[in-house]
Amino acid sequence: MKNINVTLRKRTLPSGKITLYLDFFLAVYNPKTREFSRREYLGLYLVSKPKSNIDKEMNLENFCKAEIICANRLNELNKQQIYTPFEQERLRLIEIGKMSFLKYLKLTAESKIGINSEIWKSAITHFEMFLKNEDILMREIDVTVIEDFREYILKAKSLRKNKKLLAQNTALSYFNKIKATLKKAYKKGFLQTDVNAAVESIKEQESQRNFLTMEEASRLFRTPCKNEIVKRVSMFSMLTGIRYSDISKLTWEEVQYSKNEGYYIRFKQQKTDRPLTLPISEEAVEFLGPERMKHGKIFHNLKKWDFDRLIPLWVRDASIEKHITFHCFRHTYATLQMAAGTDIFTVSKMLGC
């Protein structure tokens, strides 16, 4: 008897959802309908263009379930023996072990947004370079592989043109993305051992947290920047302490006003996933720009690379001899608040810590 091929396929429904089904060749007998059939619909669906994290997470879960069902059907149809529960569990683990960890990593990254998404993409690129652009299966993931990647990423060079060695905290950020995926895969039953828990993380390196004095901040404001959007966003961060990742997704709906309270922003922080209500000054509101659309994103097409490239030039033109990055504006806000008499507890709350 010929082996039966089982292929996982997708079909777009009139509603826009994508249904997952198995395609058999040759046709197989369905005891429920008492007919031979080429297809088995799994009752699992994908959202065509997922926007929310919930939709992306559901897509990942359903696709992984479908892959396991497909592998099980292939095994059932081409092996006539009757297995004990223990043997069936062993076979299930073997089939799960054939899943691609790299594919699972990429599917996990799809649920990330903003600057966090870019960090995940860079982490995946470095992991692929470590693997020499070869795939790696779930069953091949072990402590040795991940420890080897840890050693690799600590010596890796930046993906940017300068090709400098990665800063230790950057390597830590990339390595943690792989560890987070390992933790999730183990929790879902795709890994048989908790590799994440067994591998030591990269130690965070204490970095010098530069900030601007009031005089330097005023001087920077008076200095032209080659990109007006870079200047506006930077000054807004300096006056509010909001992270780049949150500013980049800020909408007009999140900027609110009341006669008693004045202007304030109510948003969910991307880093902590916690809501924050933050009073802001009229000066800060001015940097949001004159184009008050009243709906949608405030800043469009922001590119972190523009900030990384132009802020050092802007700071130099202002005759400020400090290494200033965008994140330093957040420290500047906190420092100036404390210098003005705001207690550290209140400052921490204002920063969303």
C-alpha positions as a printed NumPy array, in Angstrom:
array([[  0.   ,   0.   ,   0.   ],
       [  1.298,   3.442,  -0.946],
       [  2.105,   5.982,   1.736],
       [ -0.412,   8.801,   2.117],
       [  0.867,  12.372,   1.989],
       [ -0.657,  14.868,   4.424],
       [ -0.165,  18.596,   3.768],
       [ -1.284,  21.501,   5.944],
       [ -3.001,  24.121,   3.79 ],
       [ -4.809,  27.452,   4.191],
       [ -7.96 ,  28.771,   2.541],
       [ -9.385,  32.272,   2.818],
       [-13.082,  32.313,   3.694],
       [-15.598,  34.92 ,   2.441],
       [-15.514,  36.436,   5.935],
       [-11.797,  37.173,   5.504],
       [-10.655,  34.602,   8.067],
       [ -8.212,  31.88 ,   7.03 ],
       [ -9.218,  28.287,   7.741],
       [ -6.604,  25.566,   8.194],
       [ -7.168,  22.128,   6.72 ],
       [ -5.337,  18.928,   5.852],
       [ -4.944,  17.871,   2.23 ],
       [ -4.6  ,  14.093,   1.757],
       [ -3.133,  12.254,  -1.202],
       [ -4.414,   9.612,  -1.607],
       [ -7.97 ,  10.207,  -0.345],
       [ -8.689,   8.706,   3.084],
       [-11.81 ,   7.087,   4.502],
       [-13.841,   9.234,   6.917],
       [-15.834,   6.985,   9.317],
       [-18.208,   9.848,  10.189],
       [-19.36 ,  10.502,   6.612],
       [-18.589,   6.948,   5.411],
       [-16.918,   8.439,   2.363],
       [-13.403,   8.912,   1.055],
       [-12.176,  12.494,   1.28 ],
       [ -9.148,  14.54 ,   0.28 ],
       [ -9.635,  17.184,   2.99 ],
       [-10.066,  17.47 ,   6.739],
       [-10.976,  20.885,   8.141],
       [ -9.491,  21.37 ,  11.6  ],
       [-11.757,  24.059,  13.016],
       [ -8.677,  26.245,  13.482],
       [ -8.501,  29.731,  12.   ],
       [ -6.023,  32.544,  11.401],
       [ -6.73 ,  36.262,  11.312],
       [ -5.758,  37.468,   7.826],
       [ -4.09 ,  40.727,   8.85 ],
       [ -3.576,  40.579,  12.614],
       [ -3.18 ,  43.954,  14.28 ],
       [ -3.556,  43.268,  17.985],
       [ -1.214,  41.13 ,  20.075],
       [ -4.18 ,  38.89 ,  20.925],
       [ -4.815,  38.113,  17.227],
       [ -1.109,  37.48 ,  16.56 ],
       [ -0.845,  35.212,  19.593],
       [ -3.954,  33.29 ,  18.496],
       [ -2.489,  32.854,  14.988],
       [  0.702,  31.429,  16.473],
       [ -1.168,  29.032,  18.766],
       [ -3.559,  27.771,  16.078],
       [ -0.82 ,  27.298,  13.486],
       [  1.319,  25.299,  15.927],
       [ -1.691,  23.138,  16.865],
       [ -2.401,  22.509,  13.181],
       [  1.206,  21.465,  12.526],
       [  1.04 ,  18.92 ,  15.359],
       [ -2.305,  17.526,  14.117],
       [ -0.846,  17.262,  10.609],
       [  2.168,  15.321,  11.902],
       [ -0.084,  13.013,  13.939],
       [ -2.383,  12.305,  10.964],
       [  0.61 ,  11.456,   8.802],
       [  1.787,   9.011,  11.444],
       [ -1.671,   7.476,  11.971],
       [ -2.347,   6.931,   8.275],
       [  1.011,   5.413,   7.402],
       [  1.565,   3.179,  10.433],
       [ -0.888,   0.37 ,  10.968],
       [  0.309,  -0.729,  14.407],
       [ -1.743,  -0.098,  17.505],
       [  0.263,   1.858,  20.059],
       [ -0.011,   1.913,  23.842],
       [ -0.643,   5.323,  25.49 ],
       [  3.05 ,   5.467,  26.432],
       [  4.093,   4.779,  22.835],
       [  1.6  ,   7.357,  21.558],
       [  3.052,   9.987,  23.907],
       [  6.561,   9.138,  22.735],
       [  5.447,   9.485,  19.126],
       [  3.792,  12.817,  19.935],
       [  7.023,  14.117,  21.445],
       [  8.962,  12.904,  18.423],
       [  6.609,  14.751,  16.07 ],
       [  6.802,  17.941,  18.159],
       [ 10.573,  17.63 ,  18.068],
       [ 10.41 ,  17.906,  14.273],
       [  8.928,  21.409,  14.528],
       [ 11.222,  24.268,  13.51 ],
       [ 12.35 ,  26.338,  16.5  ],
       [ 13.47 ,  29.098,  14.146],
       [ 10.007,  29.258,  12.592],
       [  8.449,  29.371,  16.067],
       [ 10.827,  32.208,  16.998],
       [  9.771,  34.221,  13.944],
       [  6.076,  33.603,  14.597],
       [  6.549,  34.8  ,  18.183],
       [  8.248,  37.981,  16.941],
       [  5.273,  38.81 ,  14.715],
       [  3.217,  39.758,  17.783],
       [  5.698,  42.497,  18.732],
       [  5.24 ,  46.13 ,  17.704],
       [  7.228,  49.366,  17.547],
       [ 10.874,  49.541,  18.551],
       [ 10.454,  46.216,  20.376],
       [  9.679,  44.609,  17.022],
       [ 12.957,  45.941,  15.582],
       [ 14.897,  44.482,  18.524],
       [ 13.269,  41.071,  17.923],
       [ 14.16 ,  41.242,  14.21 ],
       [ 17.802,  42.012,  15.027],
       [ 17.897,  39.19 ,  17.585],
       [ 16.549,  36.742,  14.988],
       [ 19.068,  37.919,  12.382],
       [ 21.936,  37.294,  14.809],
       [ 20.496,  33.874,  15.715],
       [ 20.297,  32.979,  12.007],
       [ 23.905,  34.108,  11.525],
       [ 24.902,  31.929,  14.49 ],
       [ 23.123,  28.99 ,  12.815],
       [ 24.854,  29.872,   9.518],
       [ 21.413,  30.324,   7.919],
       [ 20.414,  26.731,   8.635],
       [ 17.215,  25.669,  10.383],
       [ 17.128,  24.172,  13.875],
       [ 14.419,  21.842,  15.173],
       [ 12.834,  21.786,  18.616],
       [ 14.537,  18.477,  19.42 ],
       [ 17.939,  20.015,  18.606],
       [ 17.546,  22.841,  21.115],
       [ 19.538,  22.141,  24.27 ],
       [ 21.667,  23.945,  26.847],
       [ 24.84 ,  23.584,  24.768],
       [ 23.296,  25.272,  21.714],
       [ 21.994,  28.241,  23.707],
       [ 25.216,  28.631,  25.694],
       [ 27.124,  28.627,  22.396],
       [ 24.808,  31.377,  21.138],
       [ 25.427,  33.311,  24.362],
       [ 29.165,  33.175,  23.695],
       [ 28.571,  34.131,  20.051],
       [ 26.369,  37.177,  20.744],
       [ 28.878,  38.592,  23.259],
       [ 31.454,  38.714,  20.449],
       [ 29.083,  39.641,  17.603],
       [ 29.329,  42.821,  15.577],
       [ 26.559,  45.324,  14.963],
       [ 24.365,  44.878,  11.89 ],
       [ 24.899,  48.549,  11.086],
       [ 27.516,  49.818,   8.671],
       [ 30.006,  50.684,  11.421],
       [ 30.357,  46.956,  12.271],
       [ 31.344,  47.739,  15.861],
       [ 31.11 ,  45.069,  18.541],
       [ 27.682,  44.954,  20.141],
       [ 27.449,  46.72 ,  23.473],
       [ 26.99 ,  44.214,  26.288],
       [ 23.509,  45.521,  27.121],
       [ 22.504,  45.229,  23.453],
       [ 23.739,  41.626,  23.42 ],
       [ 21.739,  41.081,  26.62 ],
       [ 18.586,  42.434,  24.969],
       [ 18.974,  40.128,  21.937],
       [ 19.817,  37.093,  24.089],
       [ 16.774,  37.692,  26.283],
       [ 14.503,  37.501,  23.226],
       [ 15.764,  33.968,  22.549],
       [ 15.377,  33.043,  26.233],
       [ 11.816,  34.399,  26.283],
       [ 10.958,  32.174,  23.304],
       [ 12.541,  29.148,  25.   ],
       [ 10.464,  29.806,  28.121],
       [  7.281,  30.058,  26.076],
       [  8.049,  26.925,  24.017],
       [  8.65 ,  24.91 ,  27.204],
       [  5.439,  26.205,  28.781],
       [  3.475,  25.196,  25.665],
       [  4.994,  21.708,  25.676],
       [  7.111,  22.156,  22.536],
       [ 10.374,  21.663,  24.476],
       [ 10.788,  18.717,  26.827],
       [ 13.337,  20.456,  29.083],
       [ 13.371,  23.991,  30.507],
       [ 16.454,  25.154,  28.608],
       [ 15.768,  28.795,  29.472],
       [ 16.036,  28.148,  33.223],
       [ 19.23 ,  26.138,  32.769],
       [ 21.098,  28.852,  30.85 ],
       [ 22.596,  31.822,  32.671],
       [ 21.636,  35.205,  31.267],
       [ 24.098,  37.905,  30.24 ],
       [ 24.966,  40.271,  33.077],
       [ 23.654,  43.801,  32.631],
       [ 26.446,  46.342,  32.436],
       [ 26.108,  49.517,  34.457],
       [ 26.087,  52.394,  32.007],
       [ 26.772,  56.053,  32.628],
       [ 23.456,  57.855,  32.534],
       [ 24.189,  61.26 ,  31.058],
       [ 21.672,  64.084,  31.257],
       [ 21.446,  67.742,  30.32 ],
       [ 21.445,  70.633,  32.749],
       [ 18.762,  73.302,  32.411],
       [ 21.257,  75.573,  30.652],
       [ 22.292,  72.786,  28.244],
       [ 18.661,  71.874,  27.548],
       [ 17.897,  75.524,  26.718],
       [ 20.97 ,  75.708,  24.486],
       [ 19.917,  72.547,  22.655],
       [ 16.418,  73.984,  22.132],
       [ 17.913,  77.129,  20.55 ],
       [ 20.149,  75.063,  18.249],
       [ 18.743,  74.047,  14.839],
       [ 18.512,  70.318,  14.079],
       [ 18.785,  68.897,  10.567],
       [ 15.46 ,  67.116,  11.049],
       [ 12.63 ,  69.089,  12.667],
       [ 10.719,  65.94 ,  13.674],
       [ 13.789,  64.627,  15.52 ],
       [ 13.974,  67.91 ,  17.426],
       [ 10.253,  68.005,  18.269],
       [ 10.131,  64.407,  19.496],
       [ 13.343,  64.848,  21.515],
       [ 12.125,  68.03 ,  23.212],
       [  8.762,  66.387,  23.919],
       [ 10.552,  63.493,  25.644],
       [ 12.686,  65.924,  27.636],
       [  9.547,  67.719,  28.869],
       [  7.555,  64.551,  29.65 ],
       [ 10.04 ,  61.709,  30.289],
       [  8.161,  59.446,  27.859],
       [ 10.13 ,  56.664,  26.165],
       [ 10.705,  56.623,  22.41 ],
       [  8.704,  53.389,  22.06 ],
       [  5.647,  55.097,  23.579],
       [  6.038,  58.382,  21.689],
       [  6.306,  56.537,  18.377],
       [  2.821,  55.043,  18.855],
       [  1.19 ,  58.012,  20.629],
       [ -2.213,  59.023,  19.226],
       [ -4.254,  62.218,  19.439],
       [ -6.945,  60.291,  21.303],
       [ -4.455,  59.732,  24.144],
       [ -3.845,  63.479,  24.557],
       [ -6.665,  64.891,  26.682],
       [ -7.583,  68.197,  28.309],
       [ -9.775,  69.372,  31.154],
       [-10.252,  72.848,  32.634],
       [ -9.311,  71.685,  36.11 ],
       [ -6.37 ,  69.407,  35.268],
       [ -5.046,  70.952,  32.057],
       [ -3.362,  68.687,  29.501],
       [ -2.569,  65.066,  30.296],
       [ -1.774,  61.876,  28.401],
       [ -3.42 ,  58.541,  29.148],
       [ -1.702,  55.595,  27.468],
       [ -0.407,  52.062,  28.005],
       [  3.377,  51.761,  28.234],
       [  4.844,  49.333,  25.744],
       [  7.75 ,  48.233,  27.95 ],
       [  5.726,  47.469,  31.087],
       [  2.26 ,  46.99 ,  29.536],
       [  0.929,  49.16 ,  32.377],
       [ -1.437,  52.134,  31.916],
       [ -0.127,  55.589,  32.795],
       [ -1.86 ,  58.942,  33.196],
       [  0.711,  61.738,  32.906],
       [  0.053,  65.489,  33.268],
       [  1.983,  67.472,  30.654],
       [  2.682,  71.164,  30.224],
       [  1.386,  73.403,  27.449],
       [  5.004,  73.753,  26.311],
       [  5.159,  69.985,  25.791],
       [  1.877,  70.038,  23.85 ],
       [  3.365,  72.626,  21.468],
       [  5.972,  70.093,  20.371],
       [  3.232,  67.732,  19.208],
       [  2.942,  70.047,  16.222],
       [  0.333,  72.388,  14.76 ],
       [ -1.398,  69.724,  12.662],
       [ -4.074,  68.815,  15.235],
       [ -5.742,  65.96 ,  13.384],
       [ -7.534,  64.953,  16.58 ],
       [ -7.313,  61.294,  15.611],
       [ -4.7  ,  58.702,  14.686],
       [ -0.949,  58.696,  15.288],
       [  0.737,  62.001,  16.107],
       [  4.167,  61.245,  14.653],
       [  4.251,  59.282,  11.396],
       [  7.098,  57.264,   9.866],
       [  9.528,  57.738,  12.748],
       [ 12.826,  55.915,  12.267],
       [ 14.987,  55.247,  15.314],
       [ 18.056,  55.33 ,  13.094],
       [ 17.401,  59.035,  12.316],
       [ 17.527,  59.815,  16.044],
       [ 20.642,  57.706,  16.649],
       [ 22.384,  59.426,  13.737],
       [ 21.273,  63.053,  14.167],
       [ 21.157,  63.576,  17.948],
       [ 24.991,  63.422,  18.351],
       [ 25.362,  66.004,  15.535],
       [ 22.703,  68.245,  17.056],
       [ 24.323,  68.016,  20.505],
       [ 27.724,  68.819,  18.99 ],
       [ 26.304,  71.861,  17.175],
       [ 24.99 ,  73.059,  20.554],
       [ 28.58 ,  72.843,  21.914],
       [ 27.59 ,  70.228,  24.482],
       [ 30.478,  67.868,  25.21 ],
       [ 28.502,  64.888,  26.458],
       [ 27.523,  61.543,  24.955],
       [ 23.772,  62.056,  24.635],
       [ 21.329,  59.484,  23.262],
       [ 17.554,  59.732,  23.028],
       [ 17.154,  57.855,  26.322],
       [ 19.195,  60.595,  28.041],
       [ 16.248,  62.974,  27.545],
       [ 14.228,  60.767,  29.901],
       [ 17.011,  61.033,  32.503],
       [ 17.137,  64.789,  31.905],
       [ 13.424,  65.071,  32.657],
       [ 13.812,  63.123,  35.911],
       [ 16.888,  65.11 ,  36.985],
       [ 15.282,  68.496,  36.299],
       [ 12.119,  67.442,  38.127],
       [ 14.131,  66.509,  41.219],
       [ 16.172,  69.715,  40.974],
       [ 12.862,  71.608,  40.995],
       [ 11.884,  69.931,  44.265],
       [  9.765,  66.996,  43.09 ],
       [ 10.324,  64.037,  45.416],
       [ 11.807,  60.842,  43.992],
       [  8.618,  58.815,  44.603],
       [  6.568,  61.257,  42.523],
       [  9.225,  61.34 ,  39.794],
       [  9.179,  57.518,  39.629],
       [  5.399,  57.568,  39.235],
       [  5.647,  60.222,  36.513],
       [  8.153,  58.057,  34.653],
       [  5.812,  55.068,  34.912],
       [  8.268,  53.054,  37.006]])
